[in-house]
Short mmCIF file of C-alpha atoms in Angstrom, two decimals:
data_model
loop_
_atom_site.label_atom_id
_atom_site.label_comp_id
_atom_site.label_asym_id
_atom_site.label_seq_id
_atom_site.Cartn_x
_atom_site.Cartn_y
_atom_site.Cartn_z
CA MET U 1 41.36 6.47 101.98
CA ASN U 2 41.20 3.23 99.99
CA ALA U 3 40.32 -0.34 101.04
CA PHE U 4 43.98 -1.27 101.67
CA GLU U 5 44.54 1.72 103.96
CA LEU U 6 41.29 0.98 105.80
CA ASP U 7 42.32 -2.64 106.35
CA LYS U 8 45.69 -1.56 107.74
CA LYS U 9 44.04 0.95 110.10
CA LEU U 10 41.48 -1.52 111.44
CA LYS U 11 44.09 -4.20 112.15
CA GLN U 12 46.29 -1.85 114.18
CA LEU U 13 46.08 -2.21 117.95
CA ASN U 14 44.57 0.80 119.70
CA ASP U 15 45.71 1.95 123.14
CA ILE U 16 43.34 -0.32 125.07
CA GLU U 17 44.21 -3.32 122.90
CA LYS U 18 47.93 -2.77 123.43
CA LYS U 19 47.41 -2.84 127.20
CA THR U 20 45.24 -5.96 127.15
CA HIS U 21 46.86 -7.93 124.33
CA GLU U 22 49.38 -9.64 126.61
CA LEU U 23 46.56 -10.58 129.00
CA TYR U 24 44.51 -12.19 126.24
CA ASN U 25 43.48 -15.76 127.14
CA THR U 26 44.54 -15.18 130.76
CA LYS U 27 42.44 -14.19 133.76
CA ILE U 28 42.20 -10.41 133.77
CA SER U 29 42.71 -8.96 137.22
CA THR U 30 39.77 -7.43 139.07
CA GLU U 31 41.58 -4.09 139.25
CA LEU U 32 42.07 -3.92 135.49
CA ASP U 33 38.46 -5.02 134.92
CA ILE U 34 37.23 -2.12 137.08
CA LYS U 35 39.44 0.34 135.19
CA LEU U 36 38.11 -0.86 131.82
CA LYS U 37 34.50 -0.51 132.99
CA ALA U 38 35.23 2.98 134.27
CA TYR U 39 36.66 3.85 130.83
CA PHE U 40 33.34 2.97 129.15
CA SER U 41 30.82 3.83 131.85
CA ASN U 42 29.95 6.71 134.19
CA LYS U 43 28.30 4.39 136.69
CA VAL U 44 29.30 0.78 137.26
CA LYS U 45 27.31 -1.85 139.10
CA ASN U 46 28.84 -5.25 139.70
CA ASN U 47 26.32 -7.36 137.81
CA LEU U 48 25.26 -4.91 135.09
CA TRP U 49 26.80 -1.76 133.70
CA VAL U 50 25.79 0.80 131.07
CA ILE U 51 28.21 1.97 128.39
CA ASN U 52 27.66 5.71 128.03
CA ASN U 53 27.78 7.60 124.75
CA ASP U 54 29.65 10.54 126.32
CA LYS U 55 32.60 8.22 126.96
CA LEU U 56 32.91 7.35 123.28
CA MET U 57 31.34 10.26 121.37
CA ASN U 58 31.81 14.00 121.16
CA LYS U 59 28.88 16.08 122.41
CA THR U 60 28.14 17.35 118.91
CA GLU U 61 28.13 13.87 117.34
CA VAL U 62 24.85 12.03 116.79
CA ILE U 63 26.57 9.10 115.08
CA ALA U 64 30.07 7.76 115.67
CA ILE U 65 32.15 4.77 114.72
CA HIS U 66 34.16 2.87 117.31
CA LYS U 67 36.22 -0.20 116.50
CA HIS U 68 35.29 -2.98 118.92
CA ASP U 69 38.14 -3.45 121.38
CA ARG U 70 39.69 -6.89 121.05
CA PHE U 71 41.12 -9.16 123.79
CA ILE U 72 38.52 -8.00 126.34
CA ASN U 73 35.60 -9.92 127.84
CA PHE U 74 32.70 -7.49 128.03
CA ASP U 75 30.49 -8.61 130.92
CA LYS U 76 26.72 -8.20 130.71
CA HIS U 77 25.90 -4.58 129.90
CA LYS U 78 23.55 -2.16 128.13
CA HIS U 79 24.10 1.03 126.14
CA ASP U 80 22.45 4.45 126.34
CA TYR U 81 22.50 4.60 122.53
CA LEU U 82 21.52 2.32 119.67
CA GLU U 83 24.35 0.19 118.36
CA MET U 84 24.92 -1.38 114.99
CA MET U 85 27.80 -3.87 114.89
CA PHE U 86 29.36 -4.85 111.56
CA VAL U 87 31.85 -7.72 111.58
CA TYR U 88 34.69 -6.76 109.26
CA SER U 89 36.65 -9.99 109.69
CA GLY U 90 36.55 -13.13 111.82
CA LYS U 91 33.56 -13.52 114.13
CA ILE U 92 32.15 -12.07 117.34
CA LYS U 93 30.51 -14.26 119.98
CA GLN U 94 27.82 -12.70 122.13
CA GLU U 95 25.14 -13.72 124.56
CA ILE U 96 22.06 -11.55 124.10
CA GLU U 97 19.19 -11.81 126.57
CA GLY U 98 20.39 -15.32 127.44
CA GLU U 99 20.72 -16.45 123.79
CA LYS U 100 24.18 -17.34 122.43
CA LEU U 101 24.87 -15.77 119.06
CA VAL U 102 27.79 -15.75 116.63
CA ILE U 103 28.03 -12.78 114.27
CA GLU U 104 30.13 -13.80 111.28
CA LYS U 105 32.20 -11.74 108.86
CA GLY U 106 29.94 -9.48 106.78
CA GLU U 107 26.98 -9.73 109.16
CA ILE U 108 25.26 -6.92 111.05
CA LEU U 109 23.72 -6.82 114.50
CA LEU U 110 21.36 -4.01 115.48
CA LEU U 111 20.76 -3.54 119.23
CA ASP U 112 18.41 -1.22 121.00
CA MET U 113 19.30 0.54 124.26
CA ASN U 114 17.59 -1.90 126.57
CA VAL U 115 19.22 -5.14 125.45
CA GLU U 116 21.47 -6.86 127.97
CA HIS U 117 24.36 -8.63 126.34
CA SER U 118 27.88 -9.88 126.97
CA ILE U 119 30.70 -10.31 124.44
CA GLU U 120 33.51 -12.85 124.49
CA ALA U 121 37.04 -11.56 124.01
CA ALA U 122 37.78 -11.14 120.31
CA GLY U 123 41.02 -12.47 118.83
CA PHE U 124 43.46 -10.53 116.65
CA ASP U 125 41.58 -11.31 113.41
CA ASP U 126 38.12 -10.75 114.91
CA ILE U 127 37.51 -7.16 113.89
CA ALA U 128 34.12 -5.56 114.37
CA ILE U 129 32.90 -2.02 113.94
CA ASN U 130 30.37 -0.49 116.32
CA VAL U 131 28.25 2.29 114.89
CA LEU U 132 26.98 4.33 117.86
CA ILE U 133 23.72 6.16 117.19
CA LYS U 134 22.03 8.70 119.46
CA LYS U 135 18.28 9.24 119.37
CA GLU U 136 18.85 12.65 117.79
CA PHE U 137 20.17 10.97 114.62
CA PHE U 138 16.68 9.76 113.75
CA ASP U 139 15.21 13.04 112.59
CA TRP U 140 12.24 13.26 110.26
CA ILE U 141 14.49 13.27 107.16
CA PHE U 142 16.10 9.97 108.12
CA MET U 143 12.80 8.41 109.14
CA SER U 144 11.20 9.41 105.85
CA GLN U 145 14.01 7.59 103.99
CA ILE U 146 13.26 4.28 105.73
CA ALA U 147 9.48 4.64 105.95
CA ASP U 148 8.92 1.80 103.47
CA ASN U 149 10.97 -0.65 105.54
CA ASP U 150 8.61 -1.76 108.31
CA LEU U 151 11.23 -3.93 110.03
CA ILE U 152 13.74 -1.10 110.47
CA SER U 153 11.29 1.75 111.08
CA ASN U 154 9.34 -0.26 113.66
CA PHE U 155 12.57 -1.22 115.42
CA ILE U 156 13.71 2.41 115.63
CA VAL U 157 10.35 3.78 116.76
CA GLU U 158 10.13 1.12 119.48
CA ALA U 159 13.74 1.74 120.55
CA ILE U 160 13.24 5.49 120.85
CA TYR U 161 9.68 5.71 122.17
CA GLY U 162 9.02 2.21 123.51
CA LYS U 163 9.02 1.12 127.11
CA SER U 164 12.27 0.05 128.76
CA GLU U 165 11.10 -3.55 129.19
CA PHE U 166 10.86 -3.95 125.41
CA ARG U 167 14.24 -5.43 124.45
CA GLN U 168 15.01 -6.08 120.84
CA TYR U 169 17.77 -6.85 118.41
CA ILE U 170 18.00 -7.82 114.75
CA HIS U 171 20.69 -10.12 113.34
CA PHE U 172 21.14 -9.46 109.61
CA LYS U 173 22.85 -12.43 107.93
CA THR U 174 24.38 -10.35 105.16
CA ALA U 175 27.67 -12.23 104.70
CA GLU U 176 26.82 -13.10 101.07
CA ASN U 177 25.39 -9.66 100.28
CA ASP U 178 28.19 -7.80 98.52
CA LYS U 179 26.15 -4.59 98.26
CA VAL U 180 25.72 -4.33 102.04
CA CYS U 181 29.40 -5.07 102.71
CA ASN U 182 30.48 -2.50 100.12
CA TYR U 183 28.19 0.12 101.70
CA MET U 184 29.73 -0.56 105.09
CA LEU U 185 33.26 -0.24 103.69
CA GLN U 186 32.30 3.06 102.04
CA ILE U 187 30.89 4.32 105.36
CA LEU U 188 34.11 3.39 107.16
CA MET U 189 36.31 5.09 104.58
CA GLU U 190 34.14 8.22 104.76
CA TYR U 191 34.34 8.24 108.56
CA TYR U 192 38.09 7.79 108.83
CA ASP U 193 38.80 10.32 106.07
CA LYS U 194 37.04 13.03 108.14
CA LYS U 195 36.27 15.15 105.10
CA ASN U 196 33.62 17.89 105.01
CA GLY U 197 30.14 16.44 104.61
CA MET U 198 31.19 13.13 106.15
CA GLU U 199 28.12 12.76 108.37
CA THR U 200 25.74 13.57 105.50
CA ALA U 201 27.46 10.95 103.34
CA ILE U 202 27.16 8.35 106.12
CA ARG U 203 23.45 9.02 106.57
#
């Protein structure tokens, strides 16, 4: 896969986006909202819901890539996995622990499992990639590779072993960092190619 093919793939509407595209900028019905939450979550509470990894990942996967679904308002929720969002194009507006945040093209947001956040509906050109990461991904080999980076290693250790009331996120303003953006594009091309050794390459 090359950059042109990746761009074409990411801009295509997935099944959920096709269903919600015509409702974009209109009031989504309560019934549809419930169905969408049930698609992402095993257990839904009215004021807070948890997006479950088994809805979006295979059992054998410890890391997966899921294109953020556009045209949907994601009410306040948590995840039962760590999430790294990379904005491929446009921008994504979120409210995280009561703080409004705009993640611009080329920027990265790292969220731990305890962070409550909501996401405004993304438009057609607002394309973001969610990297879903289970605890099992962070084995000793991975941790040894990032041992010199106190910011990242401390974040991961606290996310995995910390108490549930510790809620953290990191907003990396990497829009002008070509190396980071190129790494992310390489990761995406590896993932969508599905070749042998893909997960090792992504790590």
